[in-house]
Amino acid sequence: MEQSELESKVQQLETALAVQEANMADAQAGMTSTFGATHAGTWSVMVTGSVALLVGIFLGMAISKD
């Protein structure tokens, strides 16, 4: 195998590894953002439900006093 052919193959491998690393980093970023959005959505639903429960309790107490 000639030196230039070997250098060409090494360069192709380096390029393929760089592309693979970029794809993996992109996938990791996508998973992280998805997890963050899911987490935020879960907490917003919990907060909304808690507020609705408290409002319902106080409305029930106010209505029952009349």
PDB file of C-alpha atoms in Angstrom:
ATOM      1  CA  MET A   1       0.000   0.000   0.000  1.00  0.00           C
ATOM      2  CA  GLU A   2       1.450   3.372  -0.967  1.00  0.00           C
ATOM      3  CA  GLN A   3       1.912   6.196   1.519  1.00  0.00           C
ATOM      4  CA  SER A   4      -0.578   8.503  -0.243  1.00  0.00           C
ATOM      5  CA  GLU A   5      -3.217   5.757  -0.328  1.00  0.00           C
ATOM      6  CA  LEU A   6      -2.728   5.113   3.377  1.00  0.00           C
ATOM      7  CA  GLU A   7      -2.988   8.832   4.129  1.00  0.00           C
ATOM      8  CA  SER A   8      -6.166   9.011   2.075  1.00  0.00           C
ATOM      9  CA  LYS A   9      -7.744   6.138   4.024  1.00  0.00           C
ATOM     10  CA  VAL A  10      -6.756   7.691   7.361  1.00  0.00           C
ATOM     11  CA  GLN A  11      -8.288  10.995   6.279  1.00  0.00           C
ATOM     12  CA  GLN A  12     -11.514   9.229   5.254  1.00  0.00           C
ATOM     13  CA  LEU A  13     -11.669   7.510   8.646  1.00  0.00           C
ATOM     14  CA  GLU A  14     -11.092  10.818  10.445  1.00  0.00           C
ATOM     15  CA  THR A  15     -13.890  12.425   8.447  1.00  0.00           C
ATOM     16  CA  ALA A  16     -16.251   9.527   9.168  1.00  0.00           C
ATOM     17  CA  LEU A  17     -15.477   9.699  12.885  1.00  0.00           C
ATOM     18  CA  ALA A  18     -16.066  13.463  12.931  1.00  0.00           C
ATOM     19  CA  VAL A  19     -19.441  12.996  11.241  1.00  0.00           C
ATOM     20  CA  GLN A  20     -20.383  10.247  13.685  1.00  0.00           C
ATOM     21  CA  GLU A  21     -19.415  12.404  16.674  1.00  0.00           C
ATOM     22  CA  ALA A  22     -21.483  15.306  15.323  1.00  0.00           C
ATOM     23  CA  ASN A  23     -24.497  13.041  14.870  1.00  0.00           C
ATOM     24  CA  MET A  24     -24.162  11.686  18.391  1.00  0.00           C
ATOM     25  CA  ALA A  25     -23.875  15.192  19.836  1.00  0.00           C
ATOM     26  CA  ASP A  26     -26.980  16.248  17.891  1.00  0.00           C
ATOM     27  CA  ALA A  27     -28.934  13.250  19.171  1.00  0.00           C
ATOM     28  CA  GLN A  28     -27.849  13.943  22.746  1.00  0.00           C
ATOM     29  CA  ALA A  29     -28.911  17.595  22.448  1.00  0.00           C
ATOM     30  CA  GLY A  30     -32.282  16.514  21.080  1.00  0.00           C
ATOM     31  CA  MET A  31     -32.843  14.072  23.933  1.00  0.00           C
ATOM     32  CA  THR A  32     -31.830  16.682  26.502  1.00  0.00           C
ATOM     33  CA  SER A  33     -34.210  19.298  25.125  1.00  0.00           C
ATOM     34  CA  THR A  34     -37.029  16.748  24.927  1.00  0.00           C
ATOM     35  CA  PHE A  35     -36.454  15.729  28.540  1.00  0.00           C
ATOM     36  CA  GLY A  36     -36.398  19.371  29.619  1.00  0.00           C
ATOM     37  CA  ALA A  37     -39.672  20.107  27.849  1.00  0.00           C
ATOM     38  CA  THR A  38     -41.300  17.007  29.337  1.00  0.00           C
ATOM     39  CA  HIS A  39     -40.091  17.947  32.800  1.00  0.00           C
ATOM     40  CA  ALA A  40     -41.393  21.514  32.453  1.00  0.00           C
ATOM     41  CA  GLY A  41     -44.735  20.261  31.149  1.00  0.00           C
ATOM     42  CA  THR A  42     -45.127  17.846  34.032  1.00  0.00           C
ATOM     43  CA  TRP A  43     -44.416  20.537  36.598  1.00  0.00           C
ATOM     44  CA  SER A  44     -46.781  23.023  34.957  1.00  0.00           C
ATOM     45  CA  VAL A  45     -49.601  20.471  35.042  1.00  0.00           C
ATOM     46  CA  MET A  46     -48.898  19.718  38.710  1.00  0.00           C
ATOM     47  CA  VAL A  47     -48.879  23.415  39.634  1.00  0.00           C
ATOM     48  CA  THR A  48     -52.087  24.071  37.706  1.00  0.00           C
ATOM     49  CA  GLY A  49     -53.801  21.127  39.387  1.00  0.00           C
ATOM     50  CA  SER A  50     -52.667  22.274  42.834  1.00  0.00           C
ATOM     51  CA  VAL A  51     -53.921  25.806  42.243  1.00  0.00           C
ATOM     52  CA  ALA A  52     -57.249  24.475  40.981  1.00  0.00           C
ATOM     53  CA  LEU A  53     -57.587  22.265  44.078  1.00  0.00           C
ATOM     54  CA  LEU A  54     -56.906  25.177  46.438  1.00  0.00           C
ATOM     55  CA  VAL A  55     -59.329  27.452  44.591  1.00  0.00           C
ATOM     56  CA  GLY A  56     -61.958  24.715  44.713  1.00  0.00           C
ATOM     57  CA  ILE A  57     -61.466  24.239  48.471  1.00  0.00           C
ATOM     58  CA  PHE A  58     -61.822  27.945  49.185  1.00  0.00           C
ATOM     59  CA  LEU A  59     -64.837  28.269  46.878  1.00  0.00           C
ATOM     60  CA  GLY A  60     -66.467  25.311  48.611  1.00  0.00           C
ATOM     61  CA  MET A  61     -65.860  26.890  52.019  1.00  0.00           C
ATOM     62  CA  ALA A  62     -67.210  30.235  50.834  1.00  0.00           C
ATOM     63  CA  ILE A  63     -70.343  28.659  49.340  1.00  0.00           C
ATOM     64  CA  SER A  64     -71.037  26.513  52.396  1.00  0.00           C
ATOM     65  CA  LYS A  65     -70.903  29.528  54.749  1.00  0.00           C
ATOM     66  CA  ASP A  66     -73.804  31.236  52.976  1.00  0.00           C
TER      67      ASP A  66
END
